[in-house]
C-alpha positions as a Python dict, from the first residue, in 0.01 Angstrom:
ca = {
    (1, 'M'): (0, 0, 0),
    (2, 'A'): (-308, -112, -194),
    (3, 'L'): (-320, -436, 7),
    (4, 'E'): (-315, -252, 338),
    (5, 'N'): (-610, -30, 246),
    (6, 'S'): (-829, -312, 117),
    (7, 'I'): (-1088, -501, 314),
    (8, 'F'): (-1105, -880, 262),
    (9, 'P'): (-1429, -1047, 380),
    (10, 'S'): (-1389, -1363, 585),
    (11, 'R'): (-1595, -1566, 338),
    (12, 'P'): (-1703, -1453, -13),
    (13, 'D'): (-2069, -1486, -101),
    (14, 'S'): (-1999, -1569, -465),
    (15, 'L'): (-1725, -1688, -693),
    (16, 'T'): (-1645, -1329, -809),
    (17, 'L'): (-1376, -1124, -638),
    (18, 'P'): (-1406, -751, -555),
    (19, 'V'): (-1236, -513, -798),
    (20, 'E'): (-1031, -234, -643),
    (21, 'E'): (-934, 93, -807),
    (22, 'K'): (-689, 339, -650),
    (23, 'R'): (-774, 706, -699),
    (24, 'E'): (-619, 1032, -594),
    (25, 'G'): (-672, 1149, -237),
    (26, 'G'): (-667, 798, -89),
    (27, 'D'): (-1027, 717, -184),
    (28, 'V'): (-1090, 355, -259),
    (29, 'E'): (-1396, 246, -455),
    (30, 'V'): (-1494, -117, -412),
    (31, 'A'): (-1743, -258, -658),
    (32, 'A'): (-1862, -616, -656),
    (33, 'D'): (-1943, -758, -994),
    (34, 'A'): (-2251, -962, -927),
    (35, 'T'): (-2412, -955, -1266),
    (36, 'C'): (-2371, -1330, -1322),
    (37, 'A'): (-2586, -1563, -1114),
    (38, 'T'): (-2414, -1779, -863),
    (39, 'G'): (-2486, -2147, -843),
    (40, 'V'): (-2453, -2390, -554),
    (41, 'F'): (-2337, -2731, -664),
    (42, 'N'): (-2449, -3024, -452),
    (43, 'L'): (-2265, -3349, -511),
    (44, 'S'): (-2492, -3638, -422),
    (45, 'E'): (-2291, -3951, -348),
    (46, 'E'): (-2595, -4177, -365),
    (47, 'L'): (-2735, -4051, -697),
    (48, 'G'): (-2397, -4003, -860),
    (49, 'H'): (-2468, -3676, -1046),
    (50, 'V'): (-2430, -3305, -996),
    (51, 'V'): (-2730, -3093, -903),
    (52, 'T'): (-2711, -2720, -978),
    (53, 'T'): (-2947, -2483, -796),
    (54, 'E'): (-2980, -2130, -924),
    (55, 'T'): (-2999, -1861, -658),
    (56, 'T'): (-3104, -1499, -683),
    (57, 'P'): (-2799, -1278, -751),
    (58, 'P'): (-2733, -1011, -490),
    (59, 'P'): (-2769, -648, -599),
    (60, 'P'): (-2449, -466, -695),
    (61, 'I'): (-2284, -286, -409),
    (62, 'T'): (-2084, 31, -455),
    (63, 'A'): (-1930, 196, -153),
    (64, 'T'): (-1677, 471, -104),
    (65, 'V'): (-1449, 418, 192),
    (66, 'K'): (-1270, 715, 350),
    (67, 'R'): (-1121, 565, 666),
    (68, 'S'): (-777, 510, 801),
    (69, 'F'): (-601, 178, 808),
    (70, 'Q'): (-630, 158, 1189),
    (71, 'A'): (-1011, 192, 1173),
    (72, 'K'): (-1036, -78, 911),
    (73, 'L'): (-813, -310, 1113),
    (74, 'A'): (-1021, -255, 1429),
    (75, 'E'): (-1342, -328, 1241),
    (76, 'R'): (-1194, -642, 1091),
    (77, 'E'): (-1088, -769, 1437),
    (78, 'A'): (-1432, -693, 1582),
    (79, 'N'): (-1600, -891, 1305),
    (80, 'A'): (-1362, -1181, 1356),
    (81, 'N'): (-1436, -1196, 1730),
    (82, 'Q'): (-1812, -1218, 1678),
    (83, 'P'): (-1941, -1576, 1730),
    (84, 'R'): (-2075, -1744, 1422),
    (85, 'K'): (-2430, -1869, 1426),
    (86, 'K'): (-2470, -2245, 1392),
    (87, 'T'): (-2718, -2356, 1135),
    (88, 'Q'): (-2922, -2665, 1193),
    (89, 'G'): (-2978, -2909, 914),
    (90, 'T'): (-2801, -3172, 716),
    (91, 'E'): (-2431, -3209, 790),
    (92, 'K'): (-2238, -3068, 495),
    (93, 'E'): (-1873, -3044, 402),
    (94, 'R'): (-1689, -2846, 138),
    (95, 'G'): (-1535, -3014, -163),
    (96, 'R'): (-1223, -2923, -354),
    (97, 'F'): (-1369, -2608, -513),
    (98, 'G'): (-1584, -2505, -219),
    (99, 'W'): (-1894, -2686, -344),
    (100, 'A'): (-2144, -2797, -85),
    (101, 'R'): (-2140, -3173, -45),
    (102, 'T'): (-2379, -3362, 181),
    (103, 'R'): (-2213, -3630, 393),
    (104, 'R'): (-2436, -3928, 457),
    (105, 'K'): (-2428, -4046, 817),
    (106, 'R'): (-2362, -4417, 841),
    (107, 'Q'): (-2600, -4643, 1027),
    (108, 'R'): (-2425, -4835, 1303),
    (109, 'Y'): (-2434, -5213, 1306),
    (110, 'V'): (-2333, -5222, 1674),
    (111, 'E'): (-2393, -4924, 1900),
    (112, 'K'): (-2123, -4781, 2124),
    (113, 'N'): (-2289, -4940, 2428),
    (114, 'G'): (-2276, -5283, 2263),
    (115, 'R'): (-2640, -5311, 2155),
    (116, 'C'): (-2678, -5474, 1814),
    (117, 'N'): (-2885, -5249, 1589),
    (118, 'V'): (-3068, -5534, 1415),
    (119, 'Q'): (-3441, -5607, 1419),
    (120, 'H'): (-3591, -5935, 1300),
    (121, 'G'): (-3908, -5913, 1095),
    (122, 'N'): (-4148, -6136, 903),
    (123, 'M'): (-4084, -6433, 1131),
    (124, 'R'): (-4350, -6696, 1066),
    (125, 'E'): (-4222, -6983, 1279),
    (126, 'T'): (-4298, -6817, 1611),
    (127, 'Y'): (-4382, -7153, 1768),
    (128, 'R'): (-4010, -7213, 1808),
    (129, 'Y'): (-4009, -6966, 2095),
    (130, 'L'): (-4248, -7189, 2290),
    (131, 'T'): (-4020, -7491, 2252),
    (132, 'D'): (-3766, -7306, 2467),
    (133, 'I'): (-4005, -7130, 2700),
    (134, 'F'): (-3746, -7087, 2977),
    (135, 'T'): (-3508, -6886, 2756),
    (136, 'T'): (-3803, -6691, 2616),
    (137, 'L'): (-3909, -6584, 2965),
    (138, 'V'): (-3553, -6492, 3060),
    (139, 'D'): (-3513, -6278, 2746),
    (140, 'L'): (-3827, -6077, 2822),
    (141, 'N'): (-3792, -5728, 2959),
    (142, 'W'): (-3849, -5669, 3327),
    (143, 'R'): (-4201, -5539, 3287),
    (144, 'C'): (-4318, -5849, 3103),
    (145, 'S'): (-4122, -6079, 3333),
    (146, 'L'): (-4287, -5936, 3644),
    (147, 'F'): (-4628, -5959, 3480),
    (148, 'V'): (-4576, -6327, 3392),
    (149, 'F'): (-4442, -6393, 3743),
    (150, 'V'): (-4749, -6245, 3913),
    (151, 'M'): (-4997, -6402, 3671),
    (152, 'A'): (-4845, -6751, 3709),
    (153, 'Y'): (-4918, -6751, 4082),
    (154, 'A'): (-5251, -6567, 4063),
    (155, 'V'): (-5395, -6797, 3795),
    (156, 'T'): (-5285, -7108, 3986),
    (157, 'W'): (-5440, -6987, 4312),
    (158, 'L'): (-5766, -6888, 4142),
    (159, 'F'): (-5786, -7216, 3950),
    (160, 'F'): (-5746, -7441, 4255),
    (161, 'G'): (-5959, -7209, 4466),
    (162, 'A'): (-6244, -7254, 4215),
    (163, 'I'): (-6201, -7634, 4233),
    (164, 'W'): (-6210, -7633, 4615),
    (165, 'Y'): (-6526, -7422, 4602),
    (166, 'L'): (-6680, -7658, 4345),
    (167, 'I'): (-6610, -7961, 4568),
    (168, 'A'): (-6772, -7790, 4866),
    (169, 'Y'): (-7072, -7695, 4656),
    (170, 'C'): (-7122, -8040, 4506),
    (171, 'R'): (-7090, -8220, 4841),
    (172, 'G'): (-7343, -7987, 5002),
    (173, 'D'): (-7100, -7842, 5255),
    (174, 'L'): (-7235, -7493, 5191),
    (175, 'D'): (-7587, -7610, 5290),
    (176, 'H'): (-7473, -7753, 5627),
    (177, 'L'): (-7269, -7465, 5762),
    (178, 'E'): (-7463, -7461, 6093),
    (179, 'D'): (-7490, -7840, 6122),
    (180, 'E'): (-7238, -7958, 6381),
    (181, 'D'): (-7292, -8326, 6291),
    (182, 'W'): (-7190, -8269, 5925),
    (183, 'T'): (-6828, -8338, 5830),
    (184, 'P'): (-6727, -8113, 5540),
    (185, 'C'): (-6441, -8173, 5299),
    (186, 'V'): (-6257, -7866, 5431),
    (187, 'N'): (-6346, -7711, 5762),
    (188, 'N'): (-6447, -7344, 5772),
    (189, 'V'): (-6496, -7308, 5395),
    (190, 'N'): (-6818, -7109, 5361),
    (191, 'G'): (-6775, -6946, 5018),
    (192, 'F'): (-6543, -6874, 4727),
    (193, 'I'): (-6325, -6628, 4923),
    (194, 'S'): (-6255, -6884, 5195),
    (195, 'A'): (-6184, -7150, 4928),
    (196, 'F'): (-5942, -6910, 4756),
    (197, 'L'): (-5762, -6844, 5085),
    (198, 'F'): (-5734, -7217, 5149),
    (199, 'S'): (-5582, -7258, 4800),
    (200, 'I'): (-5317, -6995, 4881),
    (201, 'E'): (-5239, -7161, 5217),
    (202, 'T'): (-5201, -7501, 5051),
    (203, 'E'): (-4974, -7391, 4764),
    (204, 'T'): (-4753, -7165, 4973),
    (205, 'T'): (-4751, -7411, 5270),
    (206, 'I'): (-4848, -7136, 5512),
    (207, 'G'): (-5093, -7343, 5717),
    (208, 'Y'): (-5267, -7105, 5956),
    (209, 'G'): (-5456, -7401, 6110),
    (210, 'Y'): (-5807, -7257, 6073),
    (211, 'R'): (-5903, -7427, 5746),
    (212, 'V'): (-5812, -7797, 5749),
    (213, 'I'): (-5899, -8081, 5511),
    (214, 'T'): (-6076, -8379, 5671),
    (215, 'D'): (-6042, -8752, 5611),
    (216, 'Q'): (-6399, -8780, 5482),
    (217, 'C'): (-6313, -8635, 5138),
    (218, 'P'): (-6100, -8861, 4909),
    (219, 'V'): (-6138, -8618, 4619),
    (220, 'G'): (-6000, -8339, 4833),
    (221, 'T'): (-5699, -8552, 4930),
    (222, 'I'): (-5612, -8616, 4565),
    (223, 'L'): (-5656, -8246, 4483),
    (224, 'L'): (-5433, -8151, 4776),
    (225, 'L'): (-5151, -8372, 4645),
    (226, 'L'): (-5193, -8240, 4292),
    (227, 'Q'): (-5181, -7877, 4403),
    (228, 'A'): (-4876, -7937, 4622),
    (229, 'I'): (-4684, -8094, 4332),
    (230, 'L'): (-4793, -7838, 4074),
    (231, 'G'): (-4722, -7551, 4314),
    (232, 'S'): (-4367, -7676, 4368),
    (233, 'M'): (-4315, -7689, 3990),
    (234, 'V'): (-4444, -7334, 3947),
    (235, 'N'): (-4219, -7212, 4228),
    (236, 'A'): (-3913, -7380, 4082),
    (237, 'F'): (-3982, -7253, 3730),
    (238, 'M'): (-4063, -6893, 3813),
    (239, 'V'): (-3802, -6847, 4086),
    (240, 'G'): (-3543, -7003, 3852),
    (241, 'C'): (-3634, -6758, 3577),
    (242, 'M'): (-3606, -6460, 3811),
    (243, 'F'): (-3276, -6583, 3954),
    (244, 'V'): (-3121, -6631, 3610),
    (245, 'K'): (-3251, -6294, 3495),
    (246, 'I'): (-3110, -6117, 3801),
    (247, 'S'): (-2772, -6290, 3779),
    (248, 'Q'): (-2724, -6229, 3407),
    (249, 'P'): (-2375, -6090, 3337),
    (250, 'N'): (-2509, -5817, 3108),
    (251, 'K'): (-2466, -5552, 3375),
    (252, 'R'): (-2109, -5669, 3434),
    (253, 'A'): (-2032, -5554, 3081),
    (254, 'E'): (-2128, -5199, 3180),
    (255, 'T'): (-1800, -5171, 3373),
    (256, 'L'): (-1593, -5291, 3076),
    (257, 'V'): (-1514, -4973, 2882),
    (258, 'F'): (-1369, -4907, 2538),
    (259, 'S'): (-1206, -4587, 2418),
    (260, 'K'): (-1425, -4348, 2221),
    (261, 'H'): (-1180, -4340, 1931),
    (262, 'A'): (-938, -4577, 1767),
    (263, 'V'): (-602, -4445, 1648),
    (264, 'I'): (-355, -4528, 1372),
    (265, 'S'): (11, -4458, 1439),
    (266, 'L'): (354, -4617, 1430),
    (267, 'R'): (453, -4867, 1697),
    (268, 'D'): (797, -5028, 1669),
    (269, 'D'): (827, -4890, 1315),
    (270, 'K'): (504, -5067, 1217),
    (271, 'L'): (179, -4897, 1130),
    (272, 'C'): (-87, -5018, 1377),
    (273, 'L'): (-456, -4969, 1442),
    (274, 'M'): (-507, -4938, 1819),
    (275, 'F'): (-788, -4895, 2069),
    (276, 'R'): (-799, -4905, 2448),
    (277, 'V'): (-1000, -5131, 2680),
    (278, 'G'): (-1031, -5125, 3058),
    (279, 'D'): (-1214, -5278, 3354),
    (280, 'L'): (-1357, -5045, 3619),
    (281, 'R'): (-1413, -5314, 3882),
    (282, 'S'): (-1162, -5460, 4123),
    (283, 'S'): (-1288, -5813, 4055),
    (284, 'H'): (-1122, -5932, 3738),
    (285, 'I'): (-1239, -6099, 3419),
    (286, 'V'): (-1090, -6448, 3406),
    (287, 'G'): (-968, -6570, 3067),
    (288, 'A'): (-1038, -6243, 2887),
    (289, 'N'): (-1022, -6277, 2511),
    (290, 'M'): (-1038, -5999, 2249),
    (291, 'R'): (-1174, -6024, 1895),
    (292, 'A'): (-1234, -5765, 1623),
    (293, 'K'): (-1443, -5764, 1305),
    (294, 'L'): (-1448, -5534, 1004),
    (295, 'I'): (-1808, -5472, 888),
    (296, 'K'): (-1812, -5349, 530),
    (297, 'S'): (-2029, -5413, 227),
    (298, 'K'): (-1849, -5553, -76),
    (299, 'Q'): (-1910, -5690, -423),
    (300, 'T'): (-1755, -6016, -534),
    (301, 'Q'): (-1582, -6079, -864),
    (302, 'E'): (-1896, -6252, -988),
    (303, 'G'): (-2101, -5940, -921),
    (304, 'E'): (-2269, -6059, -601),
    (305, 'F'): (-2331, -5780, -350),
    (306, 'I'): (-2272, -5882, 12),
    (307, 'P'): (-2410, -5628, 261),
    (308, 'L'): (-2234, -5599, 596),
    (309, 'D'): (-1964, -5852, 516),
    (310, 'Q'): (-1762, -5955, 821),
    (311, 'T'): (-1384, -5985, 804),
    (312, 'D'): (-1157, -6087, 1091),
    (313, 'I'): (-910, -5830, 1218),
    (314, 'S'): (-611, -5994, 1382),
    (315, 'V'): (-537, -5858, 1729),
    (316, 'G'): (-265, -6110, 1814),
    (317, 'F'): (-427, -6449, 1767),
    (318, 'E'): (-109, -6599, 1620),
    (319, 'T'): (111, -6472, 1905),
    (320, 'G'): (-142, -6509, 2187),
    (321, 'D'): (-172, -6136, 2246),
    (322, 'D'): (-550, -6162, 2216),
    (323, 'R'): (-560, -6334, 2558),
    (324, 'L'): (-560, -6049, 2807),
    (325, 'F'): (-468, -6008, 3172),
    (326, 'L'): (-709, -5721, 3224),
    (327, 'V'): (-594, -5581, 3558),
    (328, 'S'): (-519, -5234, 3420),
    (329, 'P'): (-625, -5064, 3093),
    (330, 'L'): (-458, -5213, 2786),
    (331, 'V'): (-406, -5084, 2433),
    (332, 'I'): (-506, -5348, 2178),
    (333, 'S'): (-301, -5332, 1859),
    (334, 'H'): (-363, -5457, 1505),
    (335, 'E'): (-61, -5451, 1276),
    (336, 'I'): (-143, -5315, 931),
    (337, 'D'): (57, -5546, 705),
    (338, 'S'): (-3, -5704, 366),
    (339, 'R'): (-263, -5939, 518),
    (340, 'S'): (-457, -5658, 682),
    (341, 'A'): (-779, -5518, 538),
    (342, 'F'): (-635, -5166, 585),
    (343, 'W'): (-315, -5230, 385),
    (344, 'D'): (-425, -5038, 74),
    (345, 'M'): (-597, -4761, 273),
    (346, 'S'): (-430, -4422, 308),
    (347, 'Q'): (-536, -4130, 526),
    (348, 'A'): (-735, -3970, 244),
    (349, 'Q'): (-907, -4299, 166),
    (350, 'L'): (-981, -4356, 534),
    (351, 'E'): (-1189, -4038, 549),
    (352, 'K'): (-1395, -4151, 249),
    (353, 'E'): (-1441, -4517, 339),
    (354, 'D'): (-1766, -4652, 478),
    (355, 'F'): (-1691, -4927, 730),
    (356, 'E'): (-1733, -5021, 1094),
    (357, 'I'): (-1493, -5195, 1330),
    (358, 'V'): (-1666, -5412, 1590),
    (359, 'V'): (-1459, -5510, 1894),
    (360, 'I'): (-1568, -5792, 2128),
    (361, 'L'): (-1430, -5870, 2474),
    (362, 'E'): (-1525, -6205, 2628),
    (363, 'G'): (-1437, -6357, 2961),
    (364, 'M'): (-1566, -6523, 3276),
    (365, 'V'): (-1683, -6315, 3571),
    (366, 'E'): (-1468, -6398, 3870),
    (367, 'A'): (-1748, -6352, 4124),
    (368, 'T'): (-2019, -6564, 3957),
    (369, 'G'): (-1832, -6782, 3706),
    (370, 'M'): (-2064, -6680, 3424),
    (371, 'T'): (-1943, -6579, 3078),
    (372, 'C'): (-1959, -6208, 3002),
    (373, 'Q'): (-1932, -6029, 2668),
    (374, 'A'): (-1877, -5658, 2607),
    (375, 'R'): (-1903, -5498, 2262),
    (376, 'S'): (-1835, -5164, 2100),
    (377, 'S'): (-1769, -5026, 1753),
    (378, 'Y'): (-1578, -4757, 1565),
    (379, 'L'): (-1692, -4586, 1247),
    (380, 'A'): (-1449, -4448, 989),
    (381, 'E'): (-1472, -4095, 1132),
    (382, 'E'): (-1392, -4231, 1479),
    (383, 'V'): (-1051, -4360, 1367),
    (384, 'L'): (-790, -4088, 1423),
    (385, 'W'): (-490, -4101, 1190),
    (386, 'G'): (-158, -4003, 1345),
    (387, 'H'): (-278, -4006, 1707),
    (388, 'R'): (-166, -4194, 2014),
    (389, 'F'): (-329, -4264, 2349),
    (390, 'S'): (-214, -4062, 2646),
    (391, 'P'): (-47, -4254, 2930),
    (392, 'M'): (-272, -4304, 3231),
    (393, 'M'): (-65, -4516, 3473),
    (394, 'S'): (184, -4380, 3724),
    (395, 'L'): (388, -4532, 4003),
    (396, 'A'): (270, -4431, 4349),
    (397, 'E'): (401, -4533, 4688),
    (398, 'G'): (346, -4907, 4708),
    (399, 'F'): (103, -4941, 4413),
    (400, 'F'): (32, -4839, 4054),
    (401, 'D'): (-215, -4555, 4014),
    (402, 'V'): (-449, -4559, 3711),
    (403, 'D'): (-602, -4226, 3607),
    (404, 'Y'): (-923, -4305, 3419),
    (405, 'G'): (-965, -3936, 3343),
    (406, 'A'): (-719, -3984, 3057),
    (407, 'F'): (-874, -4307, 2931),
    (408, 'H'): (-1026, -4152, 2616),
    (409, 'H'): (-761, -3884, 2566),
    (410, 'T'): (-535, -3892, 2259),
    (411, 'F'): (-268, -3659, 2125),
    (412, 'E'): (-151, -3599, 1771),
    (413, 'L'): (187, -3709, 1637),
    (414, 'I'): (367, -3660, 1311),
    (415, 'K'): (121, -3828, 1081),
    (416, 'P'): (255, -4147, 924),
    (417, 'T'): (233, -4192, 550),
    (418, 'M'): (153, -4498, 347),
}
């Protein structure tokens, strides 16, 4: 009867428990012993020691409750239905004894969209970029590429326009504009603007027919040939860069999707690490090949620390299962055996480990014939132990129907043990 008349808070504020005393008449006096100061212990994984922070002890509370059991039960249900306020700050988890422990968020090596989170710094041999100027221009972002494209043509037109104006000025064509007996180098060139327009007409082979070079100017003939050849080279180089940049298969990788989580469960009585991959387009990836890497820092037996060490994860290379026929979504499986990097890892260890699984899908685009690569990654907290992917394919009338709404969905099984 004493348990029914007591009120248990949903979460104690200190390590002391309320003391209850039963008196005559059904009165219950609840007194909280808060004379000793409470401490919050913060376990720092990086520093490796325990930090104790003293907090101000709450004042002692003494209350006399004279209510029925139904009133107490109604109040308790009302408090339980109230939404809890979310506190912003560092993500924390509770340890074995309820101590606050800060969980350090791991920095990704490869983002979920496939972008490698690596920046190169302190590069002194920048001249190597100029030795492969074509690839350098293709790798530029669109803003810089368009700027280089416009400036390449504008500088060429201005340069040859200035030379045509200089020829007209040196020959005295500008001084005999009204002389009908004078034969200029280029007809109807009366200033820099007209010389610039003639340069554009020559390089782009427009030929309006108003400004024409004459046979009385050998220097102009040589300049005309030089500009025609150089203009063709500029056109080929810049149009080639824009064509390669537009036809890059990077956007094709946007329609190659990976599941948000990887799962670990039994398959054919074997513990397997699995993830799902699919292609959203009707045009297929020819010769699709799957690879996986385990990114984890380690220390060798000699004491050498290797950050971000890469270890191969077998996804069927020995049996040929890594070569995919990616017409419908497939579940890629890695068998956790004695050769696997996850062999000595249990469920409890998996939650504490700090690693990243990078998955790479390569293949040739059927429409263009260019090689495409799609990447994604899974952190330790994104690997679900004891889960399995939901089925997403059904047989319809005359075809197989794939429901991509269940692509990322998983359901929990009886958790396997190791």
